[in-house]
Amino acid sequence: MTAAARAAGVRTRALRLDPRAKLTMLAVANVLMFLHAGPAAQSLAVVLFSLPLLFGGKAAAGVRMLAVYGVLCAVEWASALGVDRLPWLHIAGATAAGVCMMMPCLTAGMAMFATTRPGDMVCAMRRMRAPDALVIPVVVMMRFFPTIRHDYRLIRQSLRLRGFAGGGMALARHPLRSLEYILVPLLMNAANVARDLTVAGLARGLGAPGEPTSMVELRMRAVDWLAVALSLAPLAVAAVTG
Amino acid sequence: MTQQSALPTAQDAKRRLAVPDYINIGVFSALYFMIVALCALASNIAFGVAGNLLLPAFAALLAGPVFMLLNARVRAFGAITTMGVVLGLFLFVFGHFATSLVTGIAFPLLGDLVARLGAYRNKAALLGGYVLFSFGCAGPILPIWLMKGAYIASLERKGKDSAYIASLFDHVNMATFAGAMLAIVVGALAGGVFGLVLLRRHFAKAGVTQ
């Protein structure tokens, strides 16, 4: 079902909200968590914030967030029933209630992370007048994550080739040595990549004065404003129910 | 906006950060973020939700070489702060509580100031800066102390007695808080020394440092 949903999402132009709308959701989720919002506001927030995932071509992730929330609520409810007889159920109840409290934040974060393309994110940051000191490191980071994973695999392979067991056991037996063998090549390569990226970036006018043009055009459409308005609803519910 | 704190302060340093520095910061922040993410995964698998308490200490233990090499390559005010801010932003966007943004700005800024006292070359200043910087990663664990409030509220909503759980948490709270903070200091000292040793043994000779 998930593969079909994803394919359908791609074909029928999945809904892509403006990153700023999703940022509003994150802010609302944080306020809810700070205020210890009641179950009504909390569950409404989780459902609303999973909508960008469900309609944005990441239905599997959205369903997973909702399912986790459902299980947590069930655990909390069940442990509250038996807690008078079995005090240790407090541990399960407190854990479930605590993670429930974080679920609006985690769902909004997942929506932000899974449905936002790097280009959109950068455009939104520039539009919000973030300084170069912030935008450039973020761009470089997103570009560099896949490289780290690739390098790490190559390092493990070459360690194995030279007869150092690359498994978790070796890491546990010689933590310091294994760490050194993995970190030093990673850092060495990071330094080289930084140099190459600097040359490539400067050649393309990175950090040149004036506002850079963008491949992505971001506009707050009607859908985005609707999303902003909807994401404020849990706050209203929290204000009413206390 | 709070993020801009990285820029104006950079102007007081003898050297202003430029584009190559930003790229260095980005590359090393990516490594740092990967280490934090791996530590979060590992400590969550090993200890459950409570494992988050040890996350900053684990991260501090492993990320020393990253921090030291970044400083060896930039040696200017603003690099440590920017790395902390960028990490805080990423944590926030990944759905952590806004406290991760606050600690991600405040503690790295302090660490930057301390490391600056030694002109980013004095080892003691760098170590002190790293210990302070490591507290910047403590933001994601602060909500654990908010959890108590959430659970008590939920018990009261169901009409249960919450006195027992409140007293239980009071005992756990101070001890675990002190323990978690002490673990960060110990982890950061060990990780920082390890970083300095690696720097001398591998990177200084290879000319990777500035």
Short mmCIF file of C-alpha atoms in Angstrom, two decimals:
data_model
loop_
_atom_site.label_atom_id
_atom_site.label_comp_id
_atom_site.label_asym_id
_atom_site.label_seq_id
_atom_site.Cartn_x
_atom_site.Cartn_y
_atom_site.Cartn_z
CA MET A 1 0.00 0.00 0.00
CA THR A 2 2.81 2.37 0.86
CA ALA A 3 4.59 1.98 -2.46
CA ALA A 4 1.34 2.53 -4.31
CA ALA A 5 0.58 5.60 -2.24
CA ARG A 6 4.03 7.00 -2.86
CA ALA A 7 3.77 6.37 -6.60
CA ALA A 8 0.34 8.03 -6.66
CA GLY A 9 1.76 10.96 -4.72
CA VAL A 10 4.46 11.48 -7.29
CA ARG A 11 2.11 11.16 -10.22
CA THR A 12 -0.64 13.45 -8.98
CA ARG A 13 1.71 16.22 -7.87
CA ALA A 14 1.94 15.76 -4.12
CA LEU A 15 0.96 18.71 -1.97
CA ARG A 16 4.05 20.71 -1.09
CA LEU A 17 3.50 23.27 1.61
CA ASP A 18 5.69 26.31 1.93
CA PRO A 19 8.43 25.62 4.54
CA ARG A 20 7.26 28.69 6.41
CA ALA A 21 3.82 27.10 6.91
CA LYS A 22 5.52 24.01 8.33
CA LEU A 23 7.66 26.24 10.53
CA THR A 24 4.43 27.68 11.97
CA MET A 25 3.37 24.12 12.81
CA LEU A 26 6.68 23.51 14.61
CA ALA A 27 6.25 26.72 16.60
CA VAL A 28 2.68 25.83 17.57
CA ALA A 29 3.78 22.32 18.58
CA ASN A 30 6.46 23.82 20.84
CA VAL A 31 3.97 26.17 22.49
CA LEU A 32 1.59 23.23 23.09
CA MET A 33 4.36 21.25 24.72
CA PHE A 34 5.36 24.16 26.91
CA LEU A 35 1.77 24.69 28.08
CA HIS A 36 1.14 20.98 28.84
CA ALA A 37 -1.84 21.07 26.49
CA GLY A 38 -4.63 18.62 27.27
CA PRO A 39 -5.39 15.47 25.29
CA ALA A 40 -7.92 17.19 22.99
CA ALA A 41 -5.45 19.80 21.74
CA GLN A 42 -2.63 17.26 21.68
CA SER A 43 -4.41 14.68 19.52
CA LEU A 44 -5.81 17.38 17.21
CA ALA A 45 -2.24 18.69 16.77
CA VAL A 46 -0.84 15.25 15.97
CA VAL A 47 -3.56 14.59 13.38
CA LEU A 48 -3.23 18.04 11.79
CA PHE A 49 0.56 17.98 11.65
CA SER A 50 0.57 14.56 10.01
CA LEU A 51 -1.56 15.91 7.15
CA PRO A 52 1.45 17.34 5.24
CA LEU A 53 2.96 13.84 5.38
CA LEU A 54 -0.25 12.08 4.34
CA PHE A 55 -0.88 14.40 1.37
CA GLY A 56 2.75 15.17 0.61
CA GLY A 57 3.60 11.74 -0.78
CA LYS A 58 4.95 10.42 2.55
CA ALA A 59 1.80 8.60 3.61
CA ALA A 60 3.77 5.76 5.21
CA ALA A 61 5.58 8.13 7.57
CA GLY A 62 2.31 9.90 8.41
CA VAL A 63 0.53 6.64 9.19
CA ARG A 64 3.49 5.56 11.31
CA MET A 65 3.38 8.74 13.40
CA LEU A 66 -0.38 8.33 13.95
CA ALA A 67 0.04 4.66 14.87
CA VAL A 68 2.80 5.43 17.38
CA TYR A 69 0.63 8.11 18.95
CA GLY A 70 -2.30 5.67 19.16
CA VAL A 71 -0.19 3.03 20.88
CA LEU A 72 1.20 5.58 23.35
CA CYS A 73 -2.28 6.81 24.24
CA ALA A 74 -3.43 3.22 24.75
CA VAL A 75 -0.45 2.48 27.03
CA GLU A 76 -1.07 5.62 29.05
CA TRP A 77 -4.78 4.82 29.43
CA ALA A 78 -4.18 1.16 30.32
CA SER A 79 -1.49 1.90 32.89
CA ALA A 80 -3.69 4.53 34.55
CA LEU A 81 -6.33 1.82 35.06
CA GLY A 82 -4.08 -0.57 36.96
CA VAL A 83 -1.75 1.87 38.65
CA ASP A 84 -3.46 1.75 42.05
CA ARG A 85 -2.70 -1.93 42.40
CA LEU A 86 0.65 -2.07 40.60
CA PRO A 87 2.77 1.04 41.31
CA TRP A 88 5.46 0.03 38.79
CA LEU A 89 2.96 0.82 36.03
CA HIS A 90 3.82 4.45 36.78
CA ILE A 91 7.02 3.93 34.81
CA ALA A 92 5.16 2.85 31.67
CA GLY A 93 2.55 5.55 32.20
CA ALA A 94 5.08 8.32 32.73
CA THR A 95 7.09 7.26 29.69
CA ALA A 96 3.98 7.09 27.51
CA ALA A 97 2.65 10.43 28.76
CA GLY A 98 6.05 12.02 28.26
CA VAL A 99 6.48 10.81 24.70
CA CYS A 100 2.83 11.72 23.97
CA MET A 101 3.69 15.25 25.07
CA MET A 102 6.50 15.32 22.50
CA MET A 103 4.46 13.80 19.68
CA PRO A 104 3.11 17.09 18.21
CA CYS A 105 6.71 18.34 18.00
CA LEU A 106 8.02 15.11 16.55
CA THR A 107 5.22 14.91 13.98
CA ALA A 108 5.73 18.51 12.87
CA GLY A 109 9.48 17.85 12.71
CA MET A 110 8.94 14.75 10.61
CA ALA A 111 6.67 16.71 8.27
CA MET A 112 9.29 19.43 7.95
CA PHE A 113 12.13 16.97 7.41
CA ALA A 114 10.45 14.49 5.08
CA THR A 115 8.52 16.78 2.76
CA THR A 116 10.87 19.75 2.34
CA ARG A 117 13.40 19.76 -0.48
CA PRO A 118 16.79 21.31 0.33
CA GLY A 119 16.30 24.03 -2.30
CA ASP A 120 12.98 25.10 -0.77
CA MET A 121 14.54 25.20 2.69
CA VAL A 122 17.41 27.41 1.52
CA CYS A 123 15.04 29.72 -0.36
CA ALA A 124 12.85 30.04 2.73
CA MET A 125 15.88 30.81 4.90
CA ARG A 126 17.05 33.50 2.51
CA ARG A 127 13.53 34.94 2.33
CA MET A 128 13.51 35.13 6.13
CA ARG A 129 16.73 37.16 5.87
CA ALA A 130 18.96 34.61 7.57
CA PRO A 131 22.61 35.76 7.32
CA ASP A 132 25.13 34.02 5.05
CA ALA A 133 26.89 32.79 8.19
CA LEU A 134 23.88 30.56 8.74
CA VAL A 135 22.70 29.77 5.20
CA ILE A 136 26.04 28.60 3.83
CA PRO A 137 26.80 26.10 6.64
CA VAL A 138 23.28 24.68 6.32
CA VAL A 139 23.62 24.28 2.54
CA VAL A 140 27.02 22.64 2.95
CA MET A 141 25.68 20.31 5.64
CA MET A 142 22.83 19.05 3.48
CA ARG A 143 25.24 18.53 0.62
CA PHE A 144 27.72 16.73 2.88
CA PHE A 145 25.49 14.21 4.68
CA PRO A 146 25.41 11.65 1.82
CA THR A 147 29.19 12.02 1.42
CA ILE A 148 29.75 11.11 5.07
CA ARG A 149 27.67 7.96 4.73
CA HIS A 150 29.55 6.97 1.56
CA ASP A 151 32.96 7.62 3.12
CA TYR A 152 32.05 5.72 6.25
CA ARG A 153 31.17 2.64 4.19
CA LEU A 154 34.42 2.85 2.26
CA ILE A 155 36.42 3.19 5.49
CA ARG A 156 34.74 0.14 7.01
CA GLN A 157 35.44 -1.82 3.83
CA SER A 158 39.10 -0.91 3.75
CA LEU A 159 39.44 -1.71 7.46
CA ARG A 160 38.04 -5.15 6.79
CA LEU A 161 40.40 -5.55 3.85
CA ARG A 162 43.37 -4.85 6.10
CA GLY A 163 42.18 -7.42 8.60
CA PHE A 164 40.59 -5.20 11.23
CA ALA A 165 37.20 -6.60 12.08
CA GLY A 166 34.79 -3.82 11.24
CA GLY A 167 31.90 -5.13 13.31
CA GLY A 168 30.37 -3.81 16.50
CA MET A 169 32.38 -6.28 18.58
CA ALA A 170 35.69 -4.77 17.53
CA LEU A 171 34.31 -1.36 18.39
CA ALA A 172 33.41 -2.58 21.87
CA ARG A 173 36.76 -4.30 22.46
CA HIS A 174 39.02 -1.48 21.28
CA PRO A 175 36.82 1.60 21.42
CA LEU A 176 39.63 4.16 21.31
CA ARG A 177 41.55 2.50 18.50
CA SER A 178 38.47 1.81 16.37
CA LEU A 179 37.30 5.37 16.84
CA GLU A 180 40.67 6.66 15.73
CA TYR A 181 40.72 4.41 12.66
CA ILE A 182 37.28 5.62 11.61
CA LEU A 183 37.38 9.27 12.64
CA VAL A 184 40.79 10.22 11.24
CA PRO A 185 40.03 9.31 7.60
CA LEU A 186 36.57 10.87 7.92
CA LEU A 187 38.05 14.13 9.20
CA MET A 188 40.89 14.05 6.68
CA ASN A 189 38.36 13.71 3.88
CA ALA A 190 36.15 16.40 5.41
CA ALA A 191 39.07 18.79 5.27
CA ASN A 192 39.66 17.97 1.60
CA VAL A 193 35.98 18.32 0.73
CA ALA A 194 35.88 21.69 2.50
CA ARG A 195 38.76 22.88 0.33
CA ASP A 196 37.15 21.61 -2.89
CA LEU A 197 33.77 23.06 -2.00
CA THR A 198 35.37 26.42 -1.24
CA VAL A 199 36.94 26.56 -4.67
CA ALA A 200 33.75 25.42 -6.40
CA GLY A 201 31.57 27.73 -4.32
CA LEU A 202 33.70 30.82 -4.82
CA ALA A 203 33.86 30.14 -8.55
CA ARG A 204 30.05 30.14 -8.60
CA GLY A 205 29.81 33.41 -6.73
CA LEU A 206 28.96 32.10 -3.28
CA GLY A 207 29.11 34.96 -0.81
CA ALA A 208 29.18 37.58 -3.58
CA PRO A 209 27.52 40.86 -2.62
CA GLY A 210 23.90 41.32 -3.62
CA GLU A 211 20.97 39.00 -3.36
CA PRO A 212 21.49 35.68 -5.16
CA THR A 213 18.79 34.53 -7.56
CA SER A 214 17.06 31.29 -6.75
CA MET A 215 15.95 28.32 -8.84
CA VAL A 216 12.99 27.92 -6.50
CA GLU A 217 10.21 30.47 -6.36
CA LEU A 218 8.46 30.34 -3.01
CA ARG A 219 5.08 31.92 -2.60
CA MET A 220 2.54 31.59 0.20
CA ARG A 221 -0.45 30.20 -1.70
CA ALA A 222 -4.00 29.83 -0.45
CA VAL A 223 -3.20 26.26 0.69
CA ASP A 224 -0.29 27.52 2.75
CA TRP A 225 -2.37 30.19 4.48
CA LEU A 226 -5.03 27.56 5.12
CA ALA A 227 -2.36 25.33 6.68
CA VAL A 228 -1.21 28.20 8.90
CA ALA A 229 -4.79 28.89 10.00
CA LEU A 230 -5.46 25.20 10.66
CA SER A 231 -2.25 24.74 12.63
CA LEU A 232 -3.41 27.48 15.01
CA ALA A 233 -6.55 25.47 15.81
CA PRO A 234 -4.90 23.28 18.52
CA LEU A 235 -3.93 26.48 20.35
CA ALA A 236 -7.56 27.58 20.37
CA VAL A 237 -8.64 24.16 21.60
CA ALA A 238 -5.99 24.28 24.33
CA ALA A 239 -7.20 27.73 25.39
CA VAL A 240 -10.81 26.53 25.62
CA THR A 241 -10.22 23.15 27.32
CA GLY A 242 -7.35 24.41 29.47
CA MET B 1 16.08 37.29 15.21
CA THR B 2 18.19 35.22 17.53
CA GLN B 3 20.27 33.54 14.81
CA GLN B 4 21.92 36.80 13.91
CA SER B 5 23.92 36.73 17.12
CA ALA B 6 26.53 34.79 15.16
CA LEU B 7 27.33 37.65 12.84
CA PRO B 8 27.81 40.95 14.68
CA THR B 9 30.01 39.36 17.34
CA ALA B 10 32.24 37.93 14.63
CA GLN B 11 33.15 41.46 13.70
CA ASP B 12 35.00 42.14 16.97
CA ALA B 13 37.51 39.38 16.31
CA LYS B 14 40.79 40.17 14.70
CA ARG B 15 39.70 38.26 11.63
CA ARG B 16 36.17 38.14 10.29
CA LEU B 17 34.74 34.87 9.13
CA ALA B 18 34.56 34.58 5.35
CA VAL B 19 33.01 32.13 2.90
CA PRO B 20 35.77 29.47 3.23
CA ASP B 21 35.21 29.49 7.00
CA TYR B 22 31.45 29.07 6.56
CA ILE B 23 32.08 26.06 4.33
CA ASN B 24 34.47 24.58 6.89
CA ILE B 25 31.88 25.15 9.59
CA GLY B 26 29.22 23.45 7.46
CA VAL B 27 31.36 20.40 6.76
CA PHE B 28 32.36 19.91 10.40
CA SER B 29 28.86 20.65 11.66
CA ALA B 30 27.60 17.86 9.40
CA LEU B 31 30.08 15.46 11.02
CA TYR B 32 29.09 16.71 14.47
CA PHE B 33 25.40 16.31 13.72
CA MET B 34 25.97 12.76 12.44
CA ILE B 35 27.79 11.92 15.68
CA VAL B 36 24.96 13.38 17.77
CA ALA B 37 22.37 11.48 15.73
CA LEU B 38 24.30 8.20 16.07
CA CYS B 39 24.68 8.74 19.83
CA ALA B 40 20.95 9.47 20.13
CA LEU B 41 20.13 6.28 18.26
CA ALA B 42 22.58 4.16 20.25
CA SER B 43 21.63 5.52 23.67
CA ASN B 44 17.91 5.22 22.89
CA ILE B 45 18.30 1.61 21.85
CA ALA B 46 20.43 0.81 24.90
CA PHE B 47 18.54 2.69 27.63
CA GLY B 48 15.13 3.69 26.24
CA VAL B 49 13.80 7.20 26.71
CA ALA B 50 16.03 7.69 29.75
CA GLY B 51 19.01 7.12 27.46
CA ASN B 52 18.48 10.64 26.18
CA LEU B 53 19.92 11.82 29.50
CA LEU B 54 23.33 10.48 28.56
CA LEU B 55 23.17 11.69 24.94
CA PRO B 56 25.13 14.95 25.44
CA ALA B 57 27.83 13.12 27.38
CA PHE B 58 28.22 10.46 24.67
CA ALA B 59 28.28 13.10 21.97
CA ALA B 60 30.90 15.08 23.89
CA LEU B 61 33.01 11.96 24.25
CA LEU B 62 33.05 11.27 20.50
CA ALA B 63 32.99 14.73 18.94
CA GLY B 64 36.23 16.08 20.44
CA PRO B 65 38.34 15.54 17.31
CA VAL B 66 35.72 17.28 15.14
CA PHE B 67 35.70 20.33 17.41
CA MET B 68 39.48 20.53 17.68
CA LEU B 69 40.07 20.19 13.95
CA LEU B 70 37.48 22.85 13.16
CA ASN B 71 39.24 25.24 15.51
CA ALA B 72 42.63 24.35 14.09
CA ARG B 73 41.35 25.23 10.62
CA VAL B 74 39.42 28.41 11.35
CA ARG B 75 40.96 29.97 14.49
CA ALA B 76 38.55 32.90 14.54
CA PHE B 77 35.67 34.00 16.69
CA GLY B 78 32.28 32.76 15.53
CA ALA B 79 33.09 29.26 14.31
CA ILE B 80 32.12 27.49 17.54
CA THR B 81 29.03 29.65 17.96
CA THR B 82 27.87 29.01 14.41
CA MET B 83 28.35 25.27 14.77
CA GLY B 84 26.22 25.31 17.92
CA VAL B 85 23.51 27.45 16.35
CA VAL B 86 23.33 25.28 13.24
CA LEU B 87 23.06 22.15 15.38
CA GLY B 88 20.32 23.77 17.48
CA LEU B 89 18.44 24.71 14.31
CA PHE B 90 18.67 21.19 12.92
CA LEU B 91 17.50 19.67 16.20
CA PHE B 92 14.60 22.11 16.30
CA VAL B 93 13.59 21.34 12.73
CA PHE B 94 13.79 17.61 13.48
CA GLY B 95 11.13 18.12 16.14
CA HIS B 96 13.05 18.70 19.35
CA PHE B 97 11.82 21.19 21.89
CA ALA B 98 12.86 24.83 21.45
CA THR B 99 15.21 24.52 24.44
CA SER B 100 17.67 22.86 22.05
CA LEU B 101 17.79 26.14 20.13
CA VAL B 102 18.37 28.19 23.30
CA THR B 103 21.18 26.02 24.69
CA GLY B 104 22.57 25.66 21.16
CA ILE B 105 23.12 29.42 21.06
CA ALA B 106 24.08 30.21 24.66
CA PHE B 107 26.66 27.55 25.56
CA PRO B 108 28.63 27.51 22.30
CA LEU B 109 28.83 31.30 22.51
CA LEU B 110 30.36 30.98 26.01
CA GLY B 111 32.69 28.25 24.76
CA ASP B 112 33.73 30.46 21.86
CA LEU B 113 34.60 33.28 24.28
CA VAL B 114 36.69 30.95 26.45
CA ALA B 115 38.55 29.45 23.49
CA ARG B 116 39.19 32.96 22.23
CA LEU B 117 41.05 33.81 25.44
CA GLY B 118 43.71 31.37 24.28
CA ALA B 119 43.58 32.67 20.69
CA TYR B 120 42.26 29.21 19.65
CA ARG B 121 45.75 27.77 20.21
CA ASN B 122 46.06 27.37 23.98
CA LYS B 123 45.11 23.79 24.85
CA ALA B 124 43.55 24.57 28.21
CA ALA B 125 41.36 27.28 26.69
CA LEU B 126 40.31 24.96 23.89
CA LEU B 127 39.42 22.23 26.40
CA GLY B 128 37.41 24.67 28.51
CA GLY B 129 35.66 25.90 25.41
CA TYR B 130 34.83 22.36 24.40
CA VAL B 131 33.33 21.54 27.80
CA LEU B 132 31.08 24.62 27.57
CA PHE B 133 30.26 23.90 23.93
CA SER B 134 29.19 20.37 24.86
CA PHE B 135 26.45 21.73 27.10
CA GLY B 136 24.89 23.15 23.94
CA CYS B 137 23.72 19.66 23.11
CA ALA B 138 21.85 19.37 26.43
CA GLY B 139 18.74 21.12 25.08
CA PRO B 140 16.99 17.99 23.76
CA ILE B 141 17.15 16.31 27.18
CA LEU B 142 15.59 19.17 29.12
CA PRO B 143 12.00 18.14 28.16
CA ILE B 144 12.50 15.01 30.28
CA TRP B 145 12.01 17.29 33.27
CA LEU B 146 8.89 18.67 31.61
CA MET B 147 7.57 15.11 31.33
CA LYS B 148 6.91 14.98 35.05
CA GLY B 149 4.49 17.88 34.73
CA ALA B 150 2.79 16.24 31.75
CA TYR B 151 2.33 12.94 33.59
CA ILE B 152 1.03 14.56 36.77
CA ALA B 153 -1.42 16.61 34.72
CA SER B 154 -2.60 13.48 32.97
CA LEU B 155 -3.02 11.61 36.28
CA GLU B 156 -5.00 14.46 37.77
CA ARG B 157 -7.21 14.60 34.69
CA LYS B 158 -8.10 10.97 35.35
CA GLY B 159 -8.74 11.71 39.00
CA LYS B 160 -5.72 9.75 40.25
CA ASP B 161 -3.55 10.59 43.21
CA SER B 162 -0.34 12.20 41.98
CA ALA B 163 1.41 12.76 45.32
CA TYR B 164 3.28 9.45 45.08
CA ILE B 165 4.65 10.08 41.61
CA ALA B 166 5.53 13.69 42.44
CA SER B 167 7.64 12.62 45.43
CA LEU B 168 9.27 9.87 43.39
CA PHE B 169 10.26 12.31 40.67
CA ASP B 170 11.61 14.82 43.20
CA HIS B 171 14.17 12.29 44.39
CA VAL B 172 15.09 11.22 40.90
CA ASN B 173 15.23 14.73 39.49
CA MET B 174 18.07 16.42 41.36
CA ALA B 175 20.30 13.36 41.39
CA THR B 176 19.83 12.60 37.70
CA PHE B 177 20.23 16.24 36.73
CA ALA B 178 23.51 16.54 38.61
CA GLY B 179 24.63 13.18 37.23
CA ALA B 180 23.81 14.11 33.64
CA MET B 181 25.65 17.44 33.93
CA LEU B 182 28.68 15.79 35.55
CA ALA B 183 28.69 13.17 32.78
CA ILE B 184 28.84 15.95 30.18
CA VAL B 185 31.90 17.51 31.87
CA VAL B 186 33.70 14.17 32.16
CA GLY B 187 32.79 13.14 28.60
CA ALA B 188 33.85 16.50 27.18
CA LEU B 189 37.20 16.47 29.00
CA ALA B 190 37.97 12.96 27.78
CA GLY B 191 36.77 13.69 24.25
CA GLY B 192 38.64 16.98 24.11
CA VAL B 193 41.94 15.41 25.21
CA PHE B 194 41.41 12.64 22.67
CA GLY B 195 40.80 15.29 20.01
CA LEU B 196 43.98 17.18 20.88
CA VAL B 197 46.01 13.96 20.78
CA LEU B 198 44.59 13.04 17.35
CA LEU B 199 45.27 16.55 16.13
CA ARG B 200 48.94 16.37 17.13
CA ARG B 201 49.42 12.81 15.97
CA HIS B 202 47.71 12.97 12.57
CA PHE B 203 46.65 16.37 11.37
CA ALA B 204 49.36 18.82 12.39
CA LYS B 205 52.02 16.97 10.41
CA ALA B 206 49.77 16.43 7.39
CA GLY B 207 49.27 20.17 7.12
CA VAL B 208 45.50 19.97 7.49
CA THR B 209 45.58 22.53 10.28
CA GLN B 210 46.09 26.19 9.67
#
